[in-house]
Amino acid sequence: MDATSLLELLLLSRAAPQRSAGDSSAHPTQERRVANEFEFLDKHYDSTDIAEVAAQAAVERFGYYPNARTSTVIFGIPWDKLTALIAQAVSNYGNGGVYNAQAYATLTSDGLQWQIVVTGLRFVNATRTMSGGRPEYEIDEYSNGTVFLNAEMGDALQLGEIVHLDTGIGTWKKRVEVKNPPSY
């Protein structure tokens, strides 16, 4: 069983209604809706190992978010490994933190959101500007990069839904061109 399946199984078991053995009530219980913690992150991810493919995905995201000026896509890491790193970072927080890890988490001062840092990633960062009424794109590839995530805090220090992603620093590799940039 991979880490993502295990995490999904744990989340489903948390959401299932709990009844005692002696509970004979005939009333059906409503299951709590379990948010997909990684739905937002999925929009910033591509399973490719090729920077140009990730760059195309980053540029295409602008169509869904017309007011956005930047778009980041993480690539070159399996999805289950990326999500396991994030889940482990949150889990480690409750265990007093783990050092020499690729990801770590802290809570905001109000205790309502996780601040998660994931290092050692490859990503492309696309910037869109308008010139003469037409969009122009500048896309850069980075390796050994750092990504900052904000996520809601779930019950009992659990990972809730990821709500924001920012890129930090990384080693600039090259400027990436896309073959068919959209002309919105």
PDB file of C-alpha atoms in Angstrom:
ATOM      1  CA  MET A   1       0.000   0.000   0.000  1.00  0.00           C
ATOM      2  CA  ASP A   2       1.495   3.348  -0.997  1.00  0.00           C
ATOM      3  CA  ALA A   3       1.565   6.395   1.291  1.00  0.00           C
ATOM      4  CA  THR A   4      -1.252   8.206  -0.515  1.00  0.00           C
ATOM      5  CA  SER A   5      -3.584   5.191  -0.214  1.00  0.00           C
ATOM      6  CA  LEU A   6      -2.703   4.844   3.448  1.00  0.00           C
ATOM      7  CA  LEU A   7      -3.386   8.543   4.033  1.00  0.00           C
ATOM      8  CA  GLU A   8      -6.739   8.288   2.223  1.00  0.00           C
ATOM      9  CA  LEU A   9      -7.669   5.221   4.294  1.00  0.00           C
ATOM     10  CA  LEU A  10      -6.835   7.056   7.513  1.00  0.00           C
ATOM     11  CA  LEU A  11      -8.867  10.076   6.423  1.00  0.00           C
ATOM     12  CA  LEU A  12     -11.876   7.932   5.535  1.00  0.00           C
ATOM     13  CA  SER A  13     -11.726   6.130   8.867  1.00  0.00           C
ATOM     14  CA  ARG A  14     -11.642   9.516  10.638  1.00  0.00           C
ATOM     15  CA  ALA A  15     -14.730  10.633   8.763  1.00  0.00           C
ATOM     16  CA  ALA A  16     -16.773   7.480   9.372  1.00  0.00           C
ATOM     17  CA  PRO A  17     -19.353   7.784  12.131  1.00  0.00           C
ATOM     18  CA  GLN A  18     -18.384   6.027  15.326  1.00  0.00           C
ATOM     19  CA  ARG A  19     -21.017   3.930  17.102  1.00  0.00           C
ATOM     20  CA  SER A  20     -20.711   1.953  20.232  1.00  0.00           C
ATOM     21  CA  ALA A  21     -21.596  -1.738  20.254  1.00  0.00           C
ATOM     22  CA  GLY A  22     -24.748  -1.028  22.252  1.00  0.00           C
ATOM     23  CA  ASP A  23     -25.995   1.747  19.962  1.00  0.00           C
ATOM     24  CA  SER A  24     -29.291   0.611  18.502  1.00  0.00           C
ATOM     25  CA  SER A  25     -30.533   3.925  17.156  1.00  0.00           C
ATOM     26  CA  ALA A  26     -32.266   3.584  13.837  1.00  0.00           C
ATOM     27  CA  HIS A  27     -31.368   7.088  12.741  1.00  0.00           C
ATOM     28  CA  PRO A  28     -28.924   7.174   9.853  1.00  0.00           C
ATOM     29  CA  THR A  29     -25.888   9.292  10.522  1.00  0.00           C
ATOM     30  CA  GLN A  30     -24.464  11.739   8.045  1.00  0.00           C
ATOM     31  CA  GLU A  31     -20.870  11.192   7.122  1.00  0.00           C
ATOM     32  CA  ARG A  32     -18.625  14.171   7.527  1.00  0.00           C
ATOM     33  CA  ARG A  33     -17.267  15.464   4.232  1.00  0.00           C
ATOM     34  CA  VAL A  34     -13.548  14.840   4.031  1.00  0.00           C
ATOM     35  CA  ALA A  35     -11.774  17.551   2.084  1.00  0.00           C
ATOM     36  CA  ASN A  36      -9.198  16.503  -0.444  1.00  0.00           C
ATOM     37  CA  GLU A  37      -6.097  17.892   1.219  1.00  0.00           C
ATOM     38  CA  PHE A  38      -4.131  17.854  -2.026  1.00  0.00           C
ATOM     39  CA  GLU A  39      -6.717  19.154  -4.517  1.00  0.00           C
ATOM     40  CA  PHE A  40      -5.129  22.625  -4.576  1.00  0.00           C
ATOM     41  CA  LEU A  41      -1.619  21.189  -4.810  1.00  0.00           C
ATOM     42  CA  ASP A  42      -2.638  19.037  -7.786  1.00  0.00           C
ATOM     43  CA  LYS A  43      -3.136  22.251  -9.791  1.00  0.00           C
ATOM     44  CA  HIS A  44       0.541  23.065  -9.198  1.00  0.00           C
ATOM     45  CA  TYR A  45       1.906  19.648 -10.129  1.00  0.00           C
ATOM     46  CA  ASP A  46       2.819  17.729 -13.279  1.00  0.00           C
ATOM     47  CA  SER A  47       4.095  14.160 -13.299  1.00  0.00           C
ATOM     48  CA  THR A  48       6.601  14.849 -16.076  1.00  0.00           C
ATOM     49  CA  ASP A  49      10.384  14.903 -15.810  1.00  0.00           C
ATOM     50  CA  ILE A  50      10.613  17.359 -18.719  1.00  0.00           C
ATOM     51  CA  ALA A  51      10.797  21.075 -17.902  1.00  0.00           C
ATOM     52  CA  GLU A  52       9.148  22.136 -21.178  1.00  0.00           C
ATOM     53  CA  VAL A  53       6.081  19.988 -20.435  1.00  0.00           C
ATOM     54  CA  ALA A  54       5.800  21.470 -16.929  1.00  0.00           C
ATOM     55  CA  ALA A  55       6.235  24.955 -18.437  1.00  0.00           C
ATOM     56  CA  GLN A  56       3.341  24.324 -20.836  1.00  0.00           C
ATOM     57  CA  ALA A  57       1.177  23.263 -17.876  1.00  0.00           C
ATOM     58  CA  ALA A  58       2.170  26.423 -15.970  1.00  0.00           C
ATOM     59  CA  VAL A  59       1.219  28.652 -18.903  1.00  0.00           C
ATOM     60  CA  GLU A  60      -2.087  26.851 -19.454  1.00  0.00           C
ATOM     61  CA  ARG A  61      -3.047  27.514 -15.817  1.00  0.00           C
ATOM     62  CA  PHE A  62      -3.344  31.229 -16.629  1.00  0.00           C
ATOM     63  CA  GLY A  63      -6.490  30.452 -18.631  1.00  0.00           C
ATOM     64  CA  TYR A  64      -8.221  29.309 -15.443  1.00  0.00           C
ATOM     65  CA  TYR A  65      -6.918  32.237 -13.404  1.00  0.00           C
ATOM     66  CA  PRO A  66      -6.982  35.286 -15.712  1.00  0.00           C
ATOM     67  CA  ASN A  67      -5.887  37.742 -13.008  1.00  0.00           C
ATOM     68  CA  ALA A  68      -2.844  35.696 -11.998  1.00  0.00           C
ATOM     69  CA  ARG A  69       0.596  37.061 -12.830  1.00  0.00           C
ATOM     70  CA  THR A  70       2.632  34.000 -11.847  1.00  0.00           C
ATOM     71  CA  SER A  71       2.109  30.268 -12.122  1.00  0.00           C
ATOM     72  CA  THR A  72       4.248  27.558 -10.541  1.00  0.00           C
ATOM     73  CA  VAL A  73       4.323  23.864 -11.416  1.00  0.00           C
ATOM     74  CA  ILE A  74       6.288  21.281  -9.410  1.00  0.00           C
ATOM     75  CA  PHE A  75       7.617  18.395 -11.492  1.00  0.00           C
ATOM     76  CA  GLY A  76      10.197  15.604 -11.459  1.00  0.00           C
ATOM     77  CA  ILE A  77       8.897  13.946  -8.277  1.00  0.00           C
ATOM     78  CA  PRO A  78       6.274  11.213  -7.994  1.00  0.00           C
ATOM     79  CA  TRP A  79       2.933  12.478  -6.635  1.00  0.00           C
ATOM     80  CA  ASP A  80       2.853   9.911  -3.831  1.00  0.00           C
ATOM     81  CA  LYS A  81       6.329  10.933  -2.671  1.00  0.00           C
ATOM     82  CA  LEU A  82       5.427  14.652  -2.675  1.00  0.00           C
ATOM     83  CA  THR A  83       2.207  14.143  -0.725  1.00  0.00           C
ATOM     84  CA  ALA A  84       3.901  11.732   1.687  1.00  0.00           C
ATOM     85  CA  LEU A  85       6.586  14.350   2.427  1.00  0.00           C
ATOM     86  CA  ILE A  86       3.899  16.905   3.273  1.00  0.00           C
ATOM     87  CA  ALA A  87       1.886  14.505   5.421  1.00  0.00           C
ATOM     88  CA  GLN A  88       5.050  13.358   7.223  1.00  0.00           C
ATOM     89  CA  ALA A  89       6.074  16.963   7.932  1.00  0.00           C
ATOM     90  CA  VAL A  90       2.761  17.575   9.695  1.00  0.00           C
ATOM     91  CA  SER A  91       3.024  14.282  11.563  1.00  0.00           C
ATOM     92  CA  ASN A  92       6.566  15.117  12.657  1.00  0.00           C
ATOM     93  CA  TYR A  93       5.371  18.382  14.208  1.00  0.00           C
ATOM     94  CA  GLY A  94       3.441  16.417  16.809  1.00  0.00           C
ATOM     95  CA  ASN A  95       6.538  14.365  17.531  1.00  0.00           C
ATOM     96  CA  GLY A  96       8.687  17.395  18.301  1.00  0.00           C
ATOM     97  CA  GLY A  97      10.028  17.885  14.782  1.00  0.00           C
ATOM     98  CA  VAL A  98      12.463  15.888  12.747  1.00  0.00           C
ATOM     99  CA  TYR A  99      15.676  17.413  11.509  1.00  0.00           C
ATOM    100  CA  ASN A 100      17.497  16.604   8.281  1.00  0.00           C
ATOM    101  CA  ALA A 101      14.122  16.043   6.610  1.00  0.00           C
ATOM    102  CA  GLN A 102      13.133  17.316   3.161  1.00  0.00           C
ATOM    103  CA  ALA A 103       9.942  18.882   4.579  1.00  0.00           C
ATOM    104  CA  TYR A 104       8.880  20.357   7.882  1.00  0.00           C
ATOM    105  CA  ALA A 105       5.813  22.083   9.278  1.00  0.00           C
ATOM    106  CA  THR A 106       4.943  24.676  11.892  1.00  0.00           C
ATOM    107  CA  LEU A 107       1.670  26.252  12.984  1.00  0.00           C
ATOM    108  CA  THR A 108       0.765  29.905  12.555  1.00  0.00           C
ATOM    109  CA  SER A 109       0.656  31.915  15.770  1.00  0.00           C
ATOM    110  CA  ASP A 110      -3.149  31.628  15.885  1.00  0.00           C
ATOM    111  CA  GLY A 111      -2.910  27.840  15.450  1.00  0.00           C
ATOM    112  CA  LEU A 112      -5.324  27.753  12.506  1.00  0.00           C
ATOM    113  CA  GLN A 113      -2.974  26.991   9.615  1.00  0.00           C
ATOM    114  CA  TRP A 114       0.030  24.877   8.863  1.00  0.00           C
ATOM    115  CA  GLN A 115       3.071  26.468   7.293  1.00  0.00           C
ATOM    116  CA  ILE A 116       4.859  23.703   5.416  1.00  0.00           C
ATOM    117  CA  VAL A 117       8.267  23.954   3.767  1.00  0.00           C
ATOM    118  CA  VAL A 118       9.329  21.371   1.183  1.00  0.00           C
ATOM    119  CA  THR A 119      12.908  21.507  -0.130  1.00  0.00           C
ATOM    120  CA  GLY A 120      14.868  19.815  -2.892  1.00  0.00           C
ATOM    121  CA  LEU A 121      12.159  20.204  -5.544  1.00  0.00           C
ATOM    122  CA  ARG A 122      12.225  20.955  -9.252  1.00  0.00           C
ATOM    123  CA  PHE A 123       9.723  23.522 -10.450  1.00  0.00           C
ATOM    124  CA  VAL A 124       9.008  25.984 -13.216  1.00  0.00           C
ATOM    125  CA  ASN A 125       7.798  29.467 -12.487  1.00  0.00           C
ATOM    126  CA  ALA A 126       5.934  31.324 -15.236  1.00  0.00           C
ATOM    127  CA  THR A 127       5.330  35.065 -15.218  1.00  0.00           C
ATOM    128  CA  ARG A 128       2.788  36.706 -17.515  1.00  0.00           C
ATOM    129  CA  THR A 129       2.925  40.331 -18.592  1.00  0.00           C
ATOM    130  CA  MET A 130       0.881  42.168 -21.195  1.00  0.00           C
ATOM    131  CA  SER A 131       2.592  43.904 -24.096  1.00  0.00           C
ATOM    132  CA  GLY A 132       0.540  45.659 -26.739  1.00  0.00           C
ATOM    133  CA  GLY A 133      -2.584  43.854 -25.567  1.00  0.00           C
ATOM    134  CA  ARG A 134      -0.968  40.416 -25.956  1.00  0.00           C
ATOM    135  CA  PRO A 135       0.336  38.213 -23.168  1.00  0.00           C
ATOM    136  CA  GLU A 136       4.046  37.492 -22.966  1.00  0.00           C
ATOM    137  CA  TYR A 137       5.432  34.670 -20.839  1.00  0.00           C
ATOM    138  CA  GLU A 138       8.742  34.302 -19.085  1.00  0.00           C
ATOM    139  CA  ILE A 139       9.313  30.822 -17.696  1.00  0.00           C
ATOM    140  CA  ASP A 140      12.272  29.699 -15.625  1.00  0.00           C
ATOM    141  CA  GLU A 141      13.249  26.229 -14.447  1.00  0.00           C
ATOM    142  CA  TYR A 142      14.667  25.704 -10.962  1.00  0.00           C
ATOM    143  CA  SER A 143      16.228  22.719  -9.236  1.00  0.00           C
ATOM    144  CA  ASN A 144      16.893  22.135  -5.547  1.00  0.00           C
ATOM    145  CA  GLY A 145      14.029  24.551  -4.922  1.00  0.00           C
ATOM    146  CA  THR A 146      11.952  25.358  -1.882  1.00  0.00           C
ATOM    147  CA  VAL A 147       8.169  25.574  -1.878  1.00  0.00           C
ATOM    148  CA  PHE A 148       6.075  27.083   0.929  1.00  0.00           C
ATOM    149  CA  LEU A 149       2.573  25.734   1.497  1.00  0.00           C
ATOM    150  CA  ASN A 150      -0.219  26.908   3.742  1.00  0.00           C
ATOM    151  CA  ALA A 151      -2.827  24.369   4.808  1.00  0.00           C
ATOM    152  CA  GLU A 152      -5.755  24.398   7.148  1.00  0.00           C
ATOM    153  CA  MET A 153      -5.265  22.589  10.398  1.00  0.00           C
ATOM    154  CA  GLY A 154      -7.520  19.568  10.666  1.00  0.00           C
ATOM    155  CA  ASP A 155      -8.731  17.910  13.845  1.00  0.00           C
ATOM    156  CA  ALA A 156      -6.101  17.149  16.480  1.00  0.00           C
ATOM    157  CA  LEU A 157      -3.097  18.596  14.638  1.00  0.00           C
ATOM    158  CA  GLN A 158      -3.929  16.787  11.395  1.00  0.00           C
ATOM    159  CA  LEU A 159      -3.335  18.084   7.893  1.00  0.00           C
ATOM    160  CA  GLY A 160      -6.291  19.945   6.439  1.00  0.00           C
ATOM    161  CA  GLU A 161      -6.774  21.277   2.938  1.00  0.00           C
ATOM    162  CA  ILE A 162      -3.796  22.996   1.304  1.00  0.00           C
ATOM    163  CA  VAL A 163      -4.867  26.536   0.415  1.00  0.00           C
ATOM    164  CA  HIS A 164      -1.769  28.375  -0.857  1.00  0.00           C
ATOM    165  CA  LEU A 165       1.608  27.771  -2.506  1.00  0.00           C
ATOM    166  CA  ASP A 166       4.581  30.120  -2.814  1.00  0.00           C
ATOM    167  CA  THR A 167       7.962  29.389  -4.276  1.00  0.00           C
ATOM    168  CA  GLY A 168      11.077  30.336  -2.420  1.00  0.00           C
ATOM    169  CA  ILE A 169      14.603  29.980  -3.588  1.00  0.00           C
ATOM    170  CA  GLY A 170      16.110  27.470  -5.960  1.00  0.00           C
ATOM    171  CA  THR A 171      18.999  26.967  -8.316  1.00  0.00           C
ATOM    172  CA  TRP A 172      18.134  28.621 -11.610  1.00  0.00           C
ATOM    173  CA  LYS A 173      18.679  26.151 -14.455  1.00  0.00           C
ATOM    174  CA  LYS A 174      17.468  27.826 -17.651  1.00  0.00           C
ATOM    175  CA  ARG A 175      14.839  29.870 -19.390  1.00  0.00           C
ATOM    176  CA  VAL A 176      12.154  27.572 -20.810  1.00  0.00           C
ATOM    177  CA  GLU A 177      10.209  28.233 -23.995  1.00  0.00           C
ATOM    178  CA  VAL A 178       6.780  26.802 -24.734  1.00  0.00           C
ATOM    179  CA  LYS A 179       5.920  25.737 -28.271  1.00  0.00           C
ATOM    180  CA  ASN A 180       2.329  26.944 -28.372  1.00  0.00           C
ATOM    181  CA  PRO A 181       1.716  29.736 -25.877  1.00  0.00           C
ATOM    182  CA  PRO A 182      -1.979  30.558 -25.586  1.00  0.00           C
ATOM    183  CA  SER A 183      -3.166  33.988 -26.694  1.00  0.00           C
ATOM    184  CA  TYR A 184      -5.957  34.817 -24.261  1.00  0.00           C
TER     185      TYR A 184
END
